[in-house]
C-alpha cells in the first residue's frame, strides 16, 4: 500500500513543491480574490495541496509581465536560449524521481510511467534547443531584376499554453519549450487537477536561467473558463496553444477571433487500432496493451475502436483478454501496478455509462465492466473488454478516456478504412500487419494526423504530433513544432541606385 515514502514530504528537493502561481519571477497568491482550490490524489482522494484560484485579473498581470519580458527576450540569440533549454532538460533529469513522484501523486499514473514522462518531457527541451538554431529563412529568386528577396523568422510574441492533465510534464515542455526556443515569452495554464508538476518545472526553468517574466504560471480550477477567455481575448497575447476537448477548442477559437491569434489546437481523438489477419499475434497484443492501457487509457491517441479482421477476431479477443488479466490495478506508487486510477472525478461514471450503453446495444462483456472498489477509495475502473461492438454504440462516436477496450469485427481492407474514417475527428491510428504494401495503402487512406505501424505509442519529440478534422490543427514536436511560435517576415530590397 502507499506510504509516507511516497508522499510530498519525502521529496529530495523540497523546493520543487510550490503552492502559488508565478508572475514575473515572483511566487504569488491570487491578487483579487482569497479563493483557493485543492489538488487531490486520485488514488486516495487525499488533498495534496491547496492553491490560489487565480482569475482574469491575475492573467492580465501575467500577460503584462510576459509582454514586458518579450521586449528583451526576443533579442537573445538562439544559441543562448538553446543553452538554457539544455540546462533545463538536465535539471529535469537530475530531479527525475521527485518530478515523477509529484506527477504520480496528482495524476495517478504509475511511477514507472511518470519517470518515463520526465524523460520524454526533457527530450522536447533538448529537441527544441537544437531547433532554435535551425529557424532559417530563405533567399527567394525575384521575378523583378531590380529586386532581391529574403525571408527570416521572428518570434510571434507572448504565447499562452493551455496544458492538459493527462501529460502534465510533457505537454508543458512540448508547448512552452518550443515557444521559449523560438524567443516567445509564455503564460502557462496547467490543468487544475495537475498544477504541481508545472510549478516544479517552472522552478527548474528559472534555475536554468530563463529570466523573470519569460514564463508565468496561472493556477486555476473552477475559474478556468474566465482564465481561458482572458488569454484568448487579451490583445497582448499573440499565440495560443491548447490541448483538450474539441468542444472547448471550438470555444477558444471563437474567443480568439477578435484578436486573430495564431492557434494550435490538439483536440479529441477516436483512434482506430486495426489488426489484420496476417498480424503477428504477440505484436498485436502488446501494441494493443500499450495503445489502450498507457496512462490508464487517458491518452489523446488511446485506441478507442479496435477493429480486428474476422479470421483472427476470436483468437485475438482471447489472447488480449488473458493478457489484460495479468495487469495489476492500483495506486501508481505501489509495486507492480500497471493501471492506476483515472485522474478526473467524473471519469469513472463516464466510462461506466459508455459500457452500459454498449451492453444495451448488444455488446458482450469479456472482462471487467464496472468500478474497481477493492484497491482504494480513488477513481478506479476494472480494465474492461467489450466484444461485438457496433456503429450504434456511444464508444464508436465518443472518446472513452479509460481502460475500456471495444472490439469491432471487419472483413476487408476497404471496409475497415471506410469505418475508421467514419468519424468527425482524426488524431492517431494504429495498424498491425506484416504486409508492407498494405501498410502504405492503409496509412495513406486513414484520415488522421499520425499512424503507428506494429507499435502502440506515437510519442517521439522528433515526430510531429497533431490531427485533422475535429482533432484540430497545428503540430507539436518535430521540425514543425517551433514554427507554430514564429512568423515569417519577407524583406524586398531595391538593388538599383
Ligand atoms: C497526448 O495524449 O496528447 C500525448 C500523448 C503522447 O505524447 O504520447
PDB file of N, CA, C and O in Angstrom, residues 347-396:
ATOM      1  N   UNK A 347     -14.603  10.693 -14.312  1.00  0.00           N
ATOM      2  CA  UNK A 347     -14.180   9.777 -15.385  1.00  0.00           C
ATOM      3  C   UNK A 347     -14.772   8.373 -15.241  1.00  0.00           C
ATOM      4  O   UNK A 347     -15.126   7.742 -16.248  1.00  0.00           O
ATOM      5  N   UNK A 348     -14.870   7.877 -14.011  1.00  0.00           N
ATOM      6  CA  UNK A 348     -15.386   6.508 -13.841  1.00  0.00           C
ATOM      7  C   UNK A 348     -16.847   6.457 -14.285  1.00  0.00           C
ATOM      8  O   UNK A 348     -17.263   5.560 -15.033  1.00  0.00           O
ATOM      9  N   UNK A 349     -17.625   7.450 -13.872  1.00  0.00           N
ATOM     10  CA  UNK A 349     -19.055   7.468 -14.251  1.00  0.00           C
ATOM     11  C   UNK A 349     -19.223   7.520 -15.769  1.00  0.00           C
ATOM     12  O   UNK A 349     -20.084   6.847 -16.339  1.00  0.00           O
ATOM     13  N   UNK A 350     -18.374   8.325 -16.421  1.00  0.00           N
ATOM     14  CA  UNK A 350     -18.495   8.443 -17.887  1.00  0.00           C
ATOM     15  C   UNK A 350     -18.180   7.091 -18.549  1.00  0.00           C
ATOM     16  O   UNK A 350     -18.899   6.634 -19.441  1.00  0.00           O
ATOM     17  N   UNK A 351     -17.103   6.431 -18.071  1.00  0.00           N
ATOM     18  CA  UNK A 351     -16.726   5.149 -18.674  1.00  0.00           C
ATOM     19  C   UNK A 351     -17.822   4.116 -18.432  1.00  0.00           C
ATOM     20  O   UNK A 351     -18.183   3.352 -19.348  1.00  0.00           O
ATOM     21  N   UNK A 352     -18.391   4.117 -17.224  1.00  0.00           N
ATOM     22  CA  UNK A 352     -19.447   3.139 -16.931  1.00  0.00           C
ATOM     23  C   UNK A 352     -20.665   3.405 -17.823  1.00  0.00           C
ATOM     24  O   UNK A 352     -21.297   2.466 -18.331  1.00  0.00           O
ATOM     25  N   UNK A 353     -20.959   4.673 -18.070  1.00  0.00           N
ATOM     26  CA  UNK A 353     -22.121   4.959 -18.935  1.00  0.00           C
ATOM     27  C   UNK A 353     -21.860   4.461 -20.360  1.00  0.00           C
ATOM     28  O   UNK A 353     -22.766   3.957 -21.035  1.00  0.00           O
ATOM     29  N   UNK A 354     -20.592   4.556 -20.807  1.00  0.00           N
ATOM     30  CA  UNK A 354     -20.259   4.030 -22.136  1.00  0.00           C
ATOM     31  C   UNK A 354     -20.403   2.502 -22.166  1.00  0.00           C
ATOM     32  O   UNK A 354     -20.897   1.930 -23.145  1.00  0.00           O
ATOM     33  N   UNK A 355     -19.958   1.850 -21.098  1.00  0.00           N
ATOM     34  CA  UNK A 355     -20.052   0.374 -21.038  1.00  0.00           C
ATOM     35  C   UNK A 355     -21.526  -0.042 -21.039  1.00  0.00           C
ATOM     36  O   UNK A 355     -21.947  -0.952 -21.774  1.00  0.00           O
ATOM     37  N   UNK A 356     -22.339   0.624 -20.218  1.00  0.00           N
ATOM     38  CA  UNK A 356     -23.765   0.270 -20.128  1.00  0.00           C
ATOM     39  C   UNK A 356     -24.457   0.478 -21.469  1.00  0.00           C
ATOM     40  O   UNK A 356     -25.284  -0.325 -21.894  1.00  0.00           O
ATOM     41  N   UNK A 357     -24.098   1.566 -22.145  1.00  0.00           N
ATOM     42  CA  UNK A 357     -24.691   1.840 -23.454  1.00  0.00           C
ATOM     43  C   UNK A 357     -24.332   0.726 -24.457  1.00  0.00           C
ATOM     44  O   UNK A 357     -25.180   0.260 -25.221  1.00  0.00           O
ATOM     45  N   UNK A 358     -23.056   0.305 -24.418  1.00  0.00           N
ATOM     46  CA  UNK A 358     -22.629  -0.758 -25.349  1.00  0.00           C
ATOM     47  C   UNK A 358     -23.392  -2.050 -25.047  1.00  0.00           C
ATOM     48  O   UNK A 358     -23.862  -2.739 -25.972  1.00  0.00           O
ATOM     49  N   UNK A 359     -23.557  -2.371 -23.757  1.00  0.00           N
ATOM     50  CA  UNK A 359     -24.293  -3.594 -23.386  1.00  0.00           C
ATOM     51  C   UNK A 359     -25.739  -3.512 -23.880  1.00  0.00           C
ATOM     52  O   UNK A 359     -26.288  -4.470 -24.428  1.00  0.00           O
ATOM     53  N   UNK A 360     -26.324  -2.341 -23.684  1.00  0.00           N
ATOM     54  CA  UNK A 360     -27.727  -2.151 -24.115  1.00  0.00           C
ATOM     55  C   UNK A 360     -27.876  -2.408 -25.624  1.00  0.00           C
ATOM     56  O   UNK A 360     -28.885  -2.925 -26.090  1.00  0.00           O
ATOM     57  N   UNK A 361     -26.821  -2.066 -26.364  1.00  0.00           N
ATOM     58  CA  UNK A 361     -26.895  -2.254 -27.822  1.00  0.00           C
ATOM     59  C   UNK A 361     -26.312  -3.593 -28.276  1.00  0.00           C
ATOM     60  O   UNK A 361     -26.034  -3.792 -29.453  1.00  0.00           O
ATOM     61  N   UNK A 362     -26.071  -4.511 -27.329  1.00  0.00           N
ATOM     62  CA  UNK A 362     -25.729  -5.873 -27.722  1.00  0.00           C
ATOM     63  C   UNK A 362     -24.283  -6.299 -27.524  1.00  0.00           C
ATOM     64  O   UNK A 362     -23.919  -7.420 -27.892  1.00  0.00           O
ATOM     65  N   UNK A 363     -23.422  -5.430 -26.956  1.00  0.00           N
ATOM     66  CA  UNK A 363     -22.030  -5.858 -26.732  1.00  0.00           C
ATOM     67  C   UNK A 363     -21.964  -6.881 -25.597  1.00  0.00           C
ATOM     68  O   UNK A 363     -22.793  -6.862 -24.688  1.00  0.00           O
ATOM     69  N   UNK A 364     -20.955  -7.770 -25.667  1.00  0.00           N
ATOM     70  CA  UNK A 364     -20.733  -8.716 -24.570  1.00  0.00           C
ATOM     71  C   UNK A 364     -19.534  -8.246 -23.749  1.00  0.00           C
ATOM     72  O   UNK A 364     -18.557  -7.746 -24.303  1.00  0.00           O
ATOM     73  N   UNK A 365     -19.626  -8.436 -22.440  1.00  0.00           N
ATOM     74  CA  UNK A 365     -18.517  -8.039 -21.564  1.00  0.00           C
ATOM     75  C   UNK A 365     -17.616  -9.258 -21.358  1.00  0.00           C
ATOM     76  O   UNK A 365     -18.002 -10.227 -20.706  1.00  0.00           O
ATOM     77  N   UNK A 366     -16.417  -9.216 -21.937  1.00  0.00           N
ATOM     78  CA  UNK A 366     -15.492 -10.353 -21.786  1.00  0.00           C
ATOM     79  C   UNK A 366     -14.664 -10.211 -20.512  1.00  0.00           C
ATOM     80  O   UNK A 366     -14.106 -11.194 -20.010  1.00  0.00           O
ATOM     81  N   UNK A 367     -14.567  -9.000 -20.005  1.00  0.00           N
ATOM     82  CA  UNK A 367     -13.774  -8.769 -18.784  1.00  0.00           C
ATOM     83  C   UNK A 367     -14.220  -7.457 -18.154  1.00  0.00           C
ATOM     84  O   UNK A 367     -14.508  -6.488 -18.863  1.00  0.00           O
ATOM     85  N   UNK A 368     -14.222  -7.426 -16.821  1.00  0.00           N
ATOM     86  CA  UNK A 368     -14.476  -6.181 -16.094  1.00  0.00           C
ATOM     87  C   UNK A 368     -15.899  -5.690 -16.268  1.00  0.00           C
ATOM     88  O   UNK A 368     -16.838  -6.468 -16.244  1.00  0.00           O
ATOM     89  N   UNK A 369     -16.035  -4.369 -16.413  1.00  0.00           N
ATOM     90  CA  UNK A 369     -17.368  -3.818 -16.676  1.00  0.00           C
ATOM     91  C   UNK A 369     -17.833  -2.763 -15.695  1.00  0.00           C
ATOM     92  O   UNK A 369     -18.888  -2.175 -15.866  1.00  0.00           O
ATOM     93  N   UNK A 370     -17.058  -2.512 -14.631  1.00  0.00           N
ATOM     94  CA  UNK A 370     -17.540  -1.519 -13.658  1.00  0.00           C
ATOM     95  C   UNK A 370     -16.420  -0.945 -12.816  1.00  0.00           C
ATOM     96  O   UNK A 370     -15.237  -1.249 -13.023  1.00  0.00           O
ATOM     97  N   UNK A 371     -16.789  -0.107 -11.830  1.00  0.00           N
ATOM     98  CA  UNK A 371     -15.775   0.475 -10.944  1.00  0.00           C
ATOM     99  C   UNK A 371     -15.028  -0.615 -10.194  1.00  0.00           C
ATOM    100  O   UNK A 371     -15.584  -1.670  -9.914  1.00  0.00           O
ATOM    101  N   UNK A 372     -13.754  -0.364  -9.877  1.00  0.00           N
ATOM    102  CA  UNK A 372     -12.973  -1.341  -9.106  1.00  0.00           C
ATOM    103  C   UNK A 372     -12.841  -0.789  -7.702  1.00  0.00           C
ATOM    104  O   UNK A 372     -12.242   0.261  -7.495  1.00  0.00           O
ATOM    105  N   UNK A 373     -13.408  -1.532  -6.742  1.00  0.00           N
ATOM    106  CA  UNK A 373     -13.538  -0.951  -5.408  1.00  0.00           C
ATOM    107  C   UNK A 373     -12.555  -1.532  -4.394  1.00  0.00           C
ATOM    108  O   UNK A 373     -12.465  -1.041  -3.268  1.00  0.00           O
ATOM    109  N   UNK A 374     -11.827  -2.585  -4.787  1.00  0.00           N
ATOM    110  CA  UNK A 374     -11.018  -3.271  -3.769  1.00  0.00           C
ATOM    111  C   UNK A 374      -9.567  -2.776  -3.716  1.00  0.00           C
ATOM    112  O   UNK A 374      -8.726  -3.395  -3.083  1.00  0.00           O
ATOM    113  N   UNK A 375      -9.250  -1.679  -4.399  1.00  0.00           N
ATOM    114  CA  UNK A 375      -7.855  -1.213  -4.379  1.00  0.00           C
ATOM    115  C   UNK A 375      -7.707   0.174  -3.764  1.00  0.00           C
ATOM    116  O   UNK A 375      -6.632   0.758  -3.812  1.00  0.00           O
ATOM    117  N   UNK A 376      -8.788   0.717  -3.234  1.00  0.00           N
ATOM    118  CA  UNK A 376      -8.670   2.023  -2.593  1.00  0.00           C
ATOM    119  C   UNK A 376      -9.886   2.882  -2.854  1.00  0.00           C
ATOM    120  O   UNK A 376     -10.798   2.482  -3.582  1.00  0.00           O
ATOM    121  N   UNK A 377      -9.839   4.071  -2.255  1.00  0.00           N
ATOM    122  CA  UNK A 377     -11.003   4.957  -2.319  1.00  0.00           C
ATOM    123  C   UNK A 377     -11.105   5.705  -3.646  1.00  0.00           C
ATOM    124  O   UNK A 377     -12.098   6.350  -3.933  1.00  0.00           O
ATOM    125  N   UNK A 378     -10.030   5.673  -4.434  1.00  0.00           N
ATOM    126  CA  UNK A 378      -9.919   6.555  -5.599  1.00  0.00           C
ATOM    127  C   UNK A 378     -10.770   6.156  -6.785  1.00  0.00           C
ATOM    128  O   UNK A 378     -11.641   5.295  -6.705  1.00  0.00           O
ATOM    129  N   UNK A 379     -10.426   6.791  -7.927  1.00  0.00           N
ATOM    130  CA  UNK A 379     -11.239   6.659  -9.141  1.00  0.00           C
ATOM    131  C   UNK A 379     -10.769   5.462  -9.977  1.00  0.00           C
ATOM    132  O   UNK A 379     -10.222   5.626 -11.071  1.00  0.00           O
ATOM    133  N   UNK A 380     -11.010   4.259  -9.464  1.00  0.00           N
ATOM    134  CA  UNK A 380     -10.511   3.066 -10.163  1.00  0.00           C
ATOM    135  C   UNK A 380     -11.615   2.405 -10.987  1.00  0.00           C
ATOM    136  O   UNK A 380     -12.768   2.330 -10.563  1.00  0.00           O
ATOM    137  N   UNK A 381     -11.204   1.911 -12.157  1.00  0.00           N
ATOM    138  CA  UNK A 381     -12.146   1.196 -13.027  1.00  0.00           C
ATOM    139  C   UNK A 381     -11.547  -0.168 -13.344  1.00  0.00           C
ATOM    140  O   UNK A 381     -10.328  -0.274 -13.557  1.00  0.00           O
ATOM    141  N   UNK A 382     -12.385  -1.203 -13.404  1.00  0.00           N
ATOM    142  CA  UNK A 382     -11.883  -2.512 -13.831  1.00  0.00           C
ATOM    143  C   UNK A 382     -11.478  -2.419 -15.300  1.00  0.00           C
ATOM    144  O   UNK A 382     -12.249  -1.868 -16.116  1.00  0.00           O
ATOM    145  N   UNK A 383     -10.291  -2.925 -15.666  1.00  0.00           N
ATOM    146  CA  UNK A 383      -9.993  -2.982 -17.096  1.00  0.00           C
ATOM    147  C   UNK A 383     -11.086  -3.808 -17.766  1.00  0.00           C
ATOM    148  O   UNK A 383     -11.433  -4.891 -17.277  1.00  0.00           O
ATOM    149  N   UNK A 384     -11.606  -3.264 -18.859  1.00  0.00           N
ATOM    150  CA  UNK A 384     -12.828  -3.851 -19.432  1.00  0.00           C
ATOM    151  C   UNK A 384     -12.627  -4.190 -20.899  1.00  0.00           C
ATOM    152  O   UNK A 384     -12.042  -3.405 -21.647  1.00  0.00           O
ATOM    153  N   UNK A 385     -13.105  -5.380 -21.280  1.00  0.00           N
ATOM    154  CA  UNK A 385     -13.084  -5.768 -22.701  1.00  0.00           C
ATOM    155  C   UNK A 385     -14.524  -5.998 -23.148  1.00  0.00           C
ATOM    156  O   UNK A 385     -15.257  -6.776 -22.528  1.00  0.00           O
ATOM    157  N   UNK A 386     -14.900  -5.303 -24.216  1.00  0.00           N
ATOM    158  CA  UNK A 386     -16.236  -5.468 -24.797  1.00  0.00           C
ATOM    159  C   UNK A 386     -16.076  -6.045 -26.198  1.00  0.00           C
ATOM    160  O   UNK A 386     -15.264  -5.540 -26.987  1.00  0.00           O
ATOM    161  N   UNK A 387     -16.829  -7.088 -26.505  1.00  0.00           N
ATOM    162  CA  UNK A 387     -16.790  -7.653 -27.862  1.00  0.00           C
ATOM    163  C   UNK A 387     -18.133  -7.396 -28.541  1.00  0.00           C
ATOM    164  O   UNK A 387     -19.097  -7.002 -27.887  1.00  0.00           O
ATOM    165  N   UNK A 388     -18.127  -7.607 -29.870  1.00  0.00           N
ATOM    166  CA  UNK A 388     -19.376  -7.422 -30.624  1.00  0.00           C
ATOM    167  C   UNK A 388     -19.788  -5.965 -30.703  1.00  0.00           C
ATOM    168  O   UNK A 388     -20.974  -5.631 -30.697  1.00  0.00           O
ATOM    169  N   UNK A 389     -18.809  -5.072 -30.804  1.00  0.00           N
ATOM    170  CA  UNK A 389     -19.117  -3.633 -30.861  1.00  0.00           C
ATOM    171  C   UNK A 389     -19.703  -3.274 -32.233  1.00  0.00           C
ATOM    172  O   UNK A 389     -19.301  -3.827 -33.262  1.00  0.00           O
ATOM    173  N   UNK A 390     -20.621  -2.325 -32.234  1.00  0.00           N
ATOM    174  CA  UNK A 390     -21.238  -1.873 -33.491  1.00  0.00           C
ATOM    175  C   UNK A 390     -21.305  -0.351 -33.545  1.00  0.00           C
ATOM    176  O   UNK A 390     -21.053   0.327 -32.553  1.00  0.00           O
ATOM    177  N   UNK A 391     -21.685   0.111 -34.727  1.00  0.00           N
ATOM    178  CA  UNK A 391     -21.707   1.539 -35.032  1.00  0.00           C
ATOM    179  C   UNK A 391     -22.612   2.359 -34.104  1.00  0.00           C
ATOM    180  O   UNK A 391     -22.352   3.518 -33.806  1.00  0.00           O
ATOM    181  N   UNK A 392     -23.701   1.717 -33.638  1.00  0.00           N
ATOM    182  CA  UNK A 392     -24.716   2.453 -32.874  1.00  0.00           C
ATOM    183  C   UNK A 392     -24.204   2.886 -31.494  1.00  0.00           C
ATOM    184  O   UNK A 392     -24.800   3.733 -30.842  1.00  0.00           O
ATOM    185  N   UNK A 393     -23.129   2.267 -31.034  1.00  0.00           N
ATOM    186  CA  UNK A 393     -22.750   2.457 -29.629  1.00  0.00           C
ATOM    187  C   UNK A 393     -21.995   3.773 -29.419  1.00  0.00           C
ATOM    188  O   UNK A 393     -21.247   4.230 -30.286  1.00  0.00           O
ATOM    189  N   UNK A 394     -22.165   4.356 -28.231  1.00  0.00           N
ATOM    190  CA  UNK A 394     -21.536   5.638 -27.895  1.00  0.00           C
ATOM    191  C   UNK A 394     -20.021   5.607 -28.074  1.00  0.00           C
ATOM    192  O   UNK A 394     -19.412   6.571 -28.526  1.00  0.00           O
ATOM    193  N   UNK A 395     -19.399   4.476 -27.711  1.00  0.00           N
ATOM    194  CA  UNK A 395     -17.928   4.386 -27.787  1.00  0.00           C
ATOM    195  C   UNK A 395     -17.447   4.587 -29.223  1.00  0.00           C
ATOM    196  O   UNK A 395     -16.350   5.084 -29.461  1.00  0.00           O
ATOM    197  N   UNK A 396     -18.290   4.234 -30.189  1.00  0.00           N
ATOM    198  CA  UNK A 396     -17.908   4.393 -31.594  1.00  0.00           C
ATOM    199  C   UNK A 396     -17.763   5.876 -31.960  1.00  0.00           C
ATOM    200  O   UNK A 396     -16.957   6.242 -32.793  1.00  0.00           O
TER     201      UNK A 396
END
